[in-house]
C-alpha positions as a Markdown table, in Angstrom:
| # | Residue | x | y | z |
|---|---|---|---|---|
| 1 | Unk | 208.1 | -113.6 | 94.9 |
| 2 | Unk | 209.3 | -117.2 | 95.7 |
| 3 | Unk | 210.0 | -119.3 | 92.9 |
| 4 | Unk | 207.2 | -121.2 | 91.3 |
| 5 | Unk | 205.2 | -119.2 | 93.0 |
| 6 | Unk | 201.5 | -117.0 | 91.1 |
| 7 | Unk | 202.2 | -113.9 | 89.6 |
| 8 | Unk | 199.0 | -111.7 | 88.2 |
| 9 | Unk | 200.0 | -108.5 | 87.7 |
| 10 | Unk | 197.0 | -105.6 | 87.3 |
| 11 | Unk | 196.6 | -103.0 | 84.9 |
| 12 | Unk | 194.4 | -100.4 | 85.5 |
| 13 | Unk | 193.8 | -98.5 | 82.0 |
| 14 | Unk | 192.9 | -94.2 | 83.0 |
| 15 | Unk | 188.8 | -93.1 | 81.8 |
| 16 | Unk | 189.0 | -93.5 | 78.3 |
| 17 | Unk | 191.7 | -95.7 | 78.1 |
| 18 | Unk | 192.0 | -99.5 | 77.5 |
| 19 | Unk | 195.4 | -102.0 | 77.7 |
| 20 | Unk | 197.3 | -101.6 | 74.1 |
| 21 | Unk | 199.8 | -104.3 | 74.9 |
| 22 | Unk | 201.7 | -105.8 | 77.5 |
| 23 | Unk | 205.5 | -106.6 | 77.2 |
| 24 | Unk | 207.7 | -108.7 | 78.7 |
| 25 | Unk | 211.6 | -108.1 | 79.3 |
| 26 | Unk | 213.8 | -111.1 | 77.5 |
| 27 | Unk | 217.0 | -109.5 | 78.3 |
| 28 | Unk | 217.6 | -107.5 | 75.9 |
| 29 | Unk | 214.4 | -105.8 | 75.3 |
| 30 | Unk | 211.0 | -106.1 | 75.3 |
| 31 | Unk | 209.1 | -108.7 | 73.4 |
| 32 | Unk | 205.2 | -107.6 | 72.6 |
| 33 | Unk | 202.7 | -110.8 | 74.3 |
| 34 | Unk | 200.7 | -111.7 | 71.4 |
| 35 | Unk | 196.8 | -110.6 | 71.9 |
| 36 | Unk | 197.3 | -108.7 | 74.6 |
| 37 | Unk | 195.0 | -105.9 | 74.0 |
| 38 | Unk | 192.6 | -105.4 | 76.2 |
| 39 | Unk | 193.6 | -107.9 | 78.5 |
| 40 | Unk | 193.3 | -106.5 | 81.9 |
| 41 | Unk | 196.0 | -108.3 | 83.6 |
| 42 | Unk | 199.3 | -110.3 | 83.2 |
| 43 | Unk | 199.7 | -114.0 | 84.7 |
| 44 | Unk | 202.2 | -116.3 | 85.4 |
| 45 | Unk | 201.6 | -119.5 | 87.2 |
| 46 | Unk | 205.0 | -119.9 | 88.3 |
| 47 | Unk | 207.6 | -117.9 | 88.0 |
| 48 | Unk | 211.4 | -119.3 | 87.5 |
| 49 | Unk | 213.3 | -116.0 | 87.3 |
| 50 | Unk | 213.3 | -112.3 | 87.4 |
| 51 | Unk | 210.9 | -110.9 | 86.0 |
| 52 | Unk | 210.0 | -107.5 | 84.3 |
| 53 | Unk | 206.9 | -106.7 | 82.6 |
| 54 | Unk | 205.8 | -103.2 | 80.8 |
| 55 | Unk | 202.1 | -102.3 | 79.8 |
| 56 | Unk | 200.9 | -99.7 | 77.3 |
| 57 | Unk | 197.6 | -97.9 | 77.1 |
| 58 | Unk | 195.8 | -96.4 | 74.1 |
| 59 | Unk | 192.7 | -94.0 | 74.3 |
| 60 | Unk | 189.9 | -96.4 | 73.4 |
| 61 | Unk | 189.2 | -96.6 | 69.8 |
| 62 | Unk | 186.2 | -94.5 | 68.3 |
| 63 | Unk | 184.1 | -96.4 | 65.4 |
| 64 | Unk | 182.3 | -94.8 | 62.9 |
| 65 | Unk | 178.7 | -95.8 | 62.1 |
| 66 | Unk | 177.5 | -94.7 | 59.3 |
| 67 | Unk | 173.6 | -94.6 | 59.4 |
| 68 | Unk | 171.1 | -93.5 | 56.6 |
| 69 | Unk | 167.5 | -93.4 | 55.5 |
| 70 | Unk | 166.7 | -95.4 | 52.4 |
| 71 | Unk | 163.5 | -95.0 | 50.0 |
| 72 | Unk | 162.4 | -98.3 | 48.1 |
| 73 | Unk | 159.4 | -97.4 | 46.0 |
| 74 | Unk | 159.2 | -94.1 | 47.0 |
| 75 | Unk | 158.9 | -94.5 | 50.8 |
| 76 | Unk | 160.1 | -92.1 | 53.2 |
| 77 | Unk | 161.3 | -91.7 | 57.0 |
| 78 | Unk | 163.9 | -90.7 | 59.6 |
| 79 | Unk | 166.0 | -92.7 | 61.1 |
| 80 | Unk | 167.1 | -91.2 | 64.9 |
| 81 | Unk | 170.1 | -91.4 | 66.8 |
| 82 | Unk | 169.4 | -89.8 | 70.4 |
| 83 | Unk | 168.5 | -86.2 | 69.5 |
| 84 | Unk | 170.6 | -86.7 | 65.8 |
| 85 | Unk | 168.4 | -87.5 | 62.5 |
| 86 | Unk | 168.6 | -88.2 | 59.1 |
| 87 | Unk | 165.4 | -87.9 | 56.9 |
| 88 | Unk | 164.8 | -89.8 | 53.4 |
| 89 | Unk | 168.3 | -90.0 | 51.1 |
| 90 | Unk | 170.3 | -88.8 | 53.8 |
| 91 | Unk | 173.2 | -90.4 | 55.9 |
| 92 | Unk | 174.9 | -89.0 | 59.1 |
| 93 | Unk | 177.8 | -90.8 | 60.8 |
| 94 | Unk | 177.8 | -92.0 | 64.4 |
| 95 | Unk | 180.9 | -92.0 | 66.8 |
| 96 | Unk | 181.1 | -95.5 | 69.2 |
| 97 | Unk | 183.2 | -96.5 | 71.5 |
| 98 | Unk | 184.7 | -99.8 | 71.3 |
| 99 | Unk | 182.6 | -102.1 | 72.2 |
| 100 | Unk | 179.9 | -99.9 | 72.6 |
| 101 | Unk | 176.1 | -100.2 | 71.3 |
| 102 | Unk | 174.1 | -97.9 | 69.1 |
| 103 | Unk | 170.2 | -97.7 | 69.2 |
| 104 | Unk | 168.9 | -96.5 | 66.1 |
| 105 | Unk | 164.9 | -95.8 | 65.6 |
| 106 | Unk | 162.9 | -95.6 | 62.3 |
| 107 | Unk | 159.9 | -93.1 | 62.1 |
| 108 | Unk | 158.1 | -93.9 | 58.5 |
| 109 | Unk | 156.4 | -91.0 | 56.8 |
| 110 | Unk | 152.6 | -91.3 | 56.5 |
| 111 | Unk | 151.9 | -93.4 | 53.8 |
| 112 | Unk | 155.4 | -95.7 | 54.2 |
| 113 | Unk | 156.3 | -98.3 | 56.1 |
| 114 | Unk | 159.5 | -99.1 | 57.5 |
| 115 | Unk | 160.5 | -101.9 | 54.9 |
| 116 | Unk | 163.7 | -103.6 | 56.4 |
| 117 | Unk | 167.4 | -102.8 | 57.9 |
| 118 | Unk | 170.2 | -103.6 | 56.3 |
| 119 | Unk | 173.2 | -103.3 | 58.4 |
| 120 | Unk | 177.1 | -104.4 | 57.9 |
| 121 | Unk | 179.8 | -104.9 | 60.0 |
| 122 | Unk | 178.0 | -105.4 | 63.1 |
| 123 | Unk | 175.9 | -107.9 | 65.3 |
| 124 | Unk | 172.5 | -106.2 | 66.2 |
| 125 | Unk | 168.9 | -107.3 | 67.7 |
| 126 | Unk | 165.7 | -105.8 | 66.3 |
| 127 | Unk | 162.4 | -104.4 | 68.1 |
| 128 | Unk | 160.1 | -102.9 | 66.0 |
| 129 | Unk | 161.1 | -99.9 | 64.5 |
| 130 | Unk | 164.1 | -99.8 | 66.2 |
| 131 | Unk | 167.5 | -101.8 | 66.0 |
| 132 | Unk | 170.8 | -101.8 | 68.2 |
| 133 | Unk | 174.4 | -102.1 | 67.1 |
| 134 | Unk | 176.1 | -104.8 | 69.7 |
| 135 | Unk | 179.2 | -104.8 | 70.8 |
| 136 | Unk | 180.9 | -102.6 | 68.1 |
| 137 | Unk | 185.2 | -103.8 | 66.8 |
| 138 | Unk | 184.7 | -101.4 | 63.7 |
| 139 | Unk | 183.2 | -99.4 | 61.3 |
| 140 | Unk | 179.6 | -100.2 | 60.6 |
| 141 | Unk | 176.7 | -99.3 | 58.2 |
| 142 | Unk | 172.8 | -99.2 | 58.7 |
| 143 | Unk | 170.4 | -97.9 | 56.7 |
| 144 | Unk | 166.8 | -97.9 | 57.5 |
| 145 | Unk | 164.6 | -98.9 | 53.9 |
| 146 | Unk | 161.1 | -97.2 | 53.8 |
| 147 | Unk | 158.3 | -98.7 | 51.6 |
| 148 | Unk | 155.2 | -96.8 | 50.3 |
| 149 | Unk | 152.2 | -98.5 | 51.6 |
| 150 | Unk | 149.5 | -99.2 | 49.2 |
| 151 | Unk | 145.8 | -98.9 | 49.3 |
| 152 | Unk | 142.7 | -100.7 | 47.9 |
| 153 | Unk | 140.4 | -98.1 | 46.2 |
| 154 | Unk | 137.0 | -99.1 | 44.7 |
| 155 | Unk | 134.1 | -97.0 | 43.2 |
| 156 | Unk | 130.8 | -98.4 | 42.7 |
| 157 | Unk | 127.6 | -96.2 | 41.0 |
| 158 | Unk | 124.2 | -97.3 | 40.8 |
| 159 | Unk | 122.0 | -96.4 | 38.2 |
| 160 | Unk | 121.5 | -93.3 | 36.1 |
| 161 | Unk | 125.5 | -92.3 | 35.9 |
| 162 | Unk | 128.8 | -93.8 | 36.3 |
| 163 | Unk | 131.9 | -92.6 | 37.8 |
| 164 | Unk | 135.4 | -93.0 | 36.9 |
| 165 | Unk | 138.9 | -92.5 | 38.6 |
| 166 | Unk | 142.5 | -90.9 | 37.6 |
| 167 | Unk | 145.3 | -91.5 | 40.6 |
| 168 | Unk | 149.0 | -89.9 | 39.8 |
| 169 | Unk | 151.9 | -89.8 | 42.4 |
| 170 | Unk | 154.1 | -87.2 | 41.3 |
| 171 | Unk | 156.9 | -89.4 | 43.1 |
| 172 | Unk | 157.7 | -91.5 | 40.4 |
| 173 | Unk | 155.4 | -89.7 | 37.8 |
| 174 | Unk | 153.1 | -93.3 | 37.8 |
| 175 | Unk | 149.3 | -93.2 | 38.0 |
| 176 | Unk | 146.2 | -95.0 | 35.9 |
| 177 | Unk | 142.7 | -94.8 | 35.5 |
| 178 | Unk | 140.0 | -97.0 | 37.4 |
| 179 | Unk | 137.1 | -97.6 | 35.0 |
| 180 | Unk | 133.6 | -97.3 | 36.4 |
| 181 | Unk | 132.3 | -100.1 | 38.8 |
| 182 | Unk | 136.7 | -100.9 | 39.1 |
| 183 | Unk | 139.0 | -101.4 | 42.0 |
| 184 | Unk | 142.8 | -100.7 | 41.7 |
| 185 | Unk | 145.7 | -100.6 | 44.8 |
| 186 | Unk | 147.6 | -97.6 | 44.8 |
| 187 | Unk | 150.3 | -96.5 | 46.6 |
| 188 | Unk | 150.1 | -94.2 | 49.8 |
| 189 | Unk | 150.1 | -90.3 | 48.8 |
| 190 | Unk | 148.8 | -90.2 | 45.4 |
| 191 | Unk | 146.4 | -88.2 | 44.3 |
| 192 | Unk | 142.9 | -89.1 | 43.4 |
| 193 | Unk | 140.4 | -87.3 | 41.5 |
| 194 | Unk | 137.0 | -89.4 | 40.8 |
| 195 | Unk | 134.7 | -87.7 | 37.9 |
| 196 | Unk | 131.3 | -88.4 | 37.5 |
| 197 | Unk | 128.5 | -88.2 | 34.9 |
| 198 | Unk | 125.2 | -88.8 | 35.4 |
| 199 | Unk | 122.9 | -89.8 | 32.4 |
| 200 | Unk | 120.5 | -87.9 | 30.8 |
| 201 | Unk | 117.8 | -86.7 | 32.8 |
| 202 | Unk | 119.9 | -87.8 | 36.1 |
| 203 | Unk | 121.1 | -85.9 | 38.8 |
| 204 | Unk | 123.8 | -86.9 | 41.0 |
| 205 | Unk | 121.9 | -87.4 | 44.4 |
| 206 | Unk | 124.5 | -88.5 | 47.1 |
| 207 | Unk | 128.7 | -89.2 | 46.8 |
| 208 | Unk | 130.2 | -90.6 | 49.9 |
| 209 | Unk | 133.9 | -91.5 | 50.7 |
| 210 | Unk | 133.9 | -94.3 | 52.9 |
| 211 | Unk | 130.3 | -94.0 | 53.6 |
| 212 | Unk | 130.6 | -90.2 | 54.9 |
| 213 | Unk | 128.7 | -87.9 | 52.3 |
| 214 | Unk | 131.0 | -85.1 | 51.1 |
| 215 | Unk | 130.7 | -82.4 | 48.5 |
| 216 | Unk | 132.2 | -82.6 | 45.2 |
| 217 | Unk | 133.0 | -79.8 | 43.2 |
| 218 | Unk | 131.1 | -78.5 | 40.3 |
| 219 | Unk | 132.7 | -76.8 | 36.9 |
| 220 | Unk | 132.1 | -76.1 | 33.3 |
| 221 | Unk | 128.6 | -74.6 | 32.1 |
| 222 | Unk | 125.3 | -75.7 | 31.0 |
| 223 | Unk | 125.6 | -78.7 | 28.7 |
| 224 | Unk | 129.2 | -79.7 | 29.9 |
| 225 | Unk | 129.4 | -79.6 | 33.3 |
| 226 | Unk | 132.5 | -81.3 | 34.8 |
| 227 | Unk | 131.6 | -83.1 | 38.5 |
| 228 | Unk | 134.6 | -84.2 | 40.7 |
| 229 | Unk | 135.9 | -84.8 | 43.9 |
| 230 | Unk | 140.0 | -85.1 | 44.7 |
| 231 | Unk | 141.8 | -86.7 | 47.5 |
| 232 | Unk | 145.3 | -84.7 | 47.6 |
| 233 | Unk | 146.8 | -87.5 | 49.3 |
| 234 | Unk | 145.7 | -91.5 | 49.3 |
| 235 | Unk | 146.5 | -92.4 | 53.2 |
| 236 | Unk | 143.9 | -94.7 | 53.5 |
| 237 | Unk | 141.5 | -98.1 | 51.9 |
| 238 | Unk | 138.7 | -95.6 | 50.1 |
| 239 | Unk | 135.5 | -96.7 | 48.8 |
| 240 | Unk | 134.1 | -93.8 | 46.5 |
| 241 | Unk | 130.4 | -94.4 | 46.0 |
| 242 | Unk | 127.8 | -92.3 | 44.3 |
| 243 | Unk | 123.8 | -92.4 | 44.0 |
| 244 | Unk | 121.5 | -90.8 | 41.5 |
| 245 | Unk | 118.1 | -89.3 | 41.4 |
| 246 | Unk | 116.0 | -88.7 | 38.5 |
| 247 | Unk | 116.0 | -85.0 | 37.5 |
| 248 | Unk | 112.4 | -82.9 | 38.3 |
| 249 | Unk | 111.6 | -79.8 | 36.3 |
């Protein structure tokens, strides 16, 4: 090369492989370049001697991502890396390359919603349920938080009866009772029982769940008979309503 003239020397790092350092010769060794790694080539703009320059590759580096499914109020989900999944309290780590991306999707249960991400040691960008890891340097958490959803239920009676409510989620081992005319918001997959007692000389005529008659069951014997209707699992704003007819003997 004449002197003062352009050096850029190459390197051209095997699959799987990335520029570690370059050195350069100072006589007597040689001398790392200082943030050298991953730079693709050496340059001089003039050279003024001899020069001899070394480069070392290193397989590139493999982050690990670790990625779980979190329950806030007792929500539930699974959070899905390509075909891997983790389902609600788990965790599961990811392998990325350097520099690489991970797409991560959030599938609530029914009932839950998914309630944030929470992610460290990364950049990422959201869309919907999803989220994707950018550009990966290190090690990296995300955890996917599910909320229970909550629902609106309301019971309303007209005359010759009333009807109460008692709602338990076994989750958390909460639950109340909705007093006759009431409305309370519960959260997604309790269960719901709604009892009703007509008054004497009534006899329950219609109940409807959302306007949609349906059967309740019947228990008990003459002179203490026990009428009720359960929902197994709240997914869903429910309006219990009941009518009552006079009894004919």
């Amino acid at each position: 090369v004449p002197a003062m003239g352009e050096v850029n020397i190459l390197a051209n790092p095997a699959a799987g492989y990335q520029v570690k350092c370059w050195y350069i010769w100072t006589g007597e060794a040689y001398t790392a370049i200082n943030s050298s790694t991953e730079v693709a080539n050496y340059y001089l703009p003039a050279i003024t001697g001899d020069l001899k320059v070394k480069v070392e590759f290193e397989e590139i580096p493999l982050f690990n991502v670790t990625v779980s499914s979190d329950s806030y109020q007792n929500g539930g989900g699974v959070v899905a890396s390509g075909v891997r999944s983790v389902s609600t309290s788990g965790s599961m780590v990811v392998s990325v390359k350097n520099h690489g991306n991970l797409t991560l999707l959030a599938t609530p249960d029914a009932g839950s919603y998914l309630y944030e991400w929470r992610i460290d040691g990364a950049d990422y960008v959201t869309d919907g349920n999803s989220v994707t890891l950018t550009n990966l340097t290190g090690d990296a958490t995300a955890a996917a938080v599910f909320r229970k959803l909550f629902y609106d239920v309301a019971l309303t009676s007209g005359e010759g009866g009333s009807m109460t409510a008692e709602y338990y989620l076994a989750a958390d081992n909460s639950g109340d009772i909705i007093d006759d005319g009431g409305k309370a918001t519960i959260k997604a997959g309790s269960e719901v029982t709604v009892s009703i007692e007509p008054d004497d000389d009534y006899a329950i005529d219609t109940l409807t769940v959302n306007g949609k008659p349906v059967e309740y069951k019947v228990s008990g014997g003459p002179g203490s008979y026990n009428y009720t209707y359960t929902i197994s699992e709240l997914l869903a704003d429910t309006d219990f309503a009941v009518t009552f007819k006079d009894c004919v003997f």
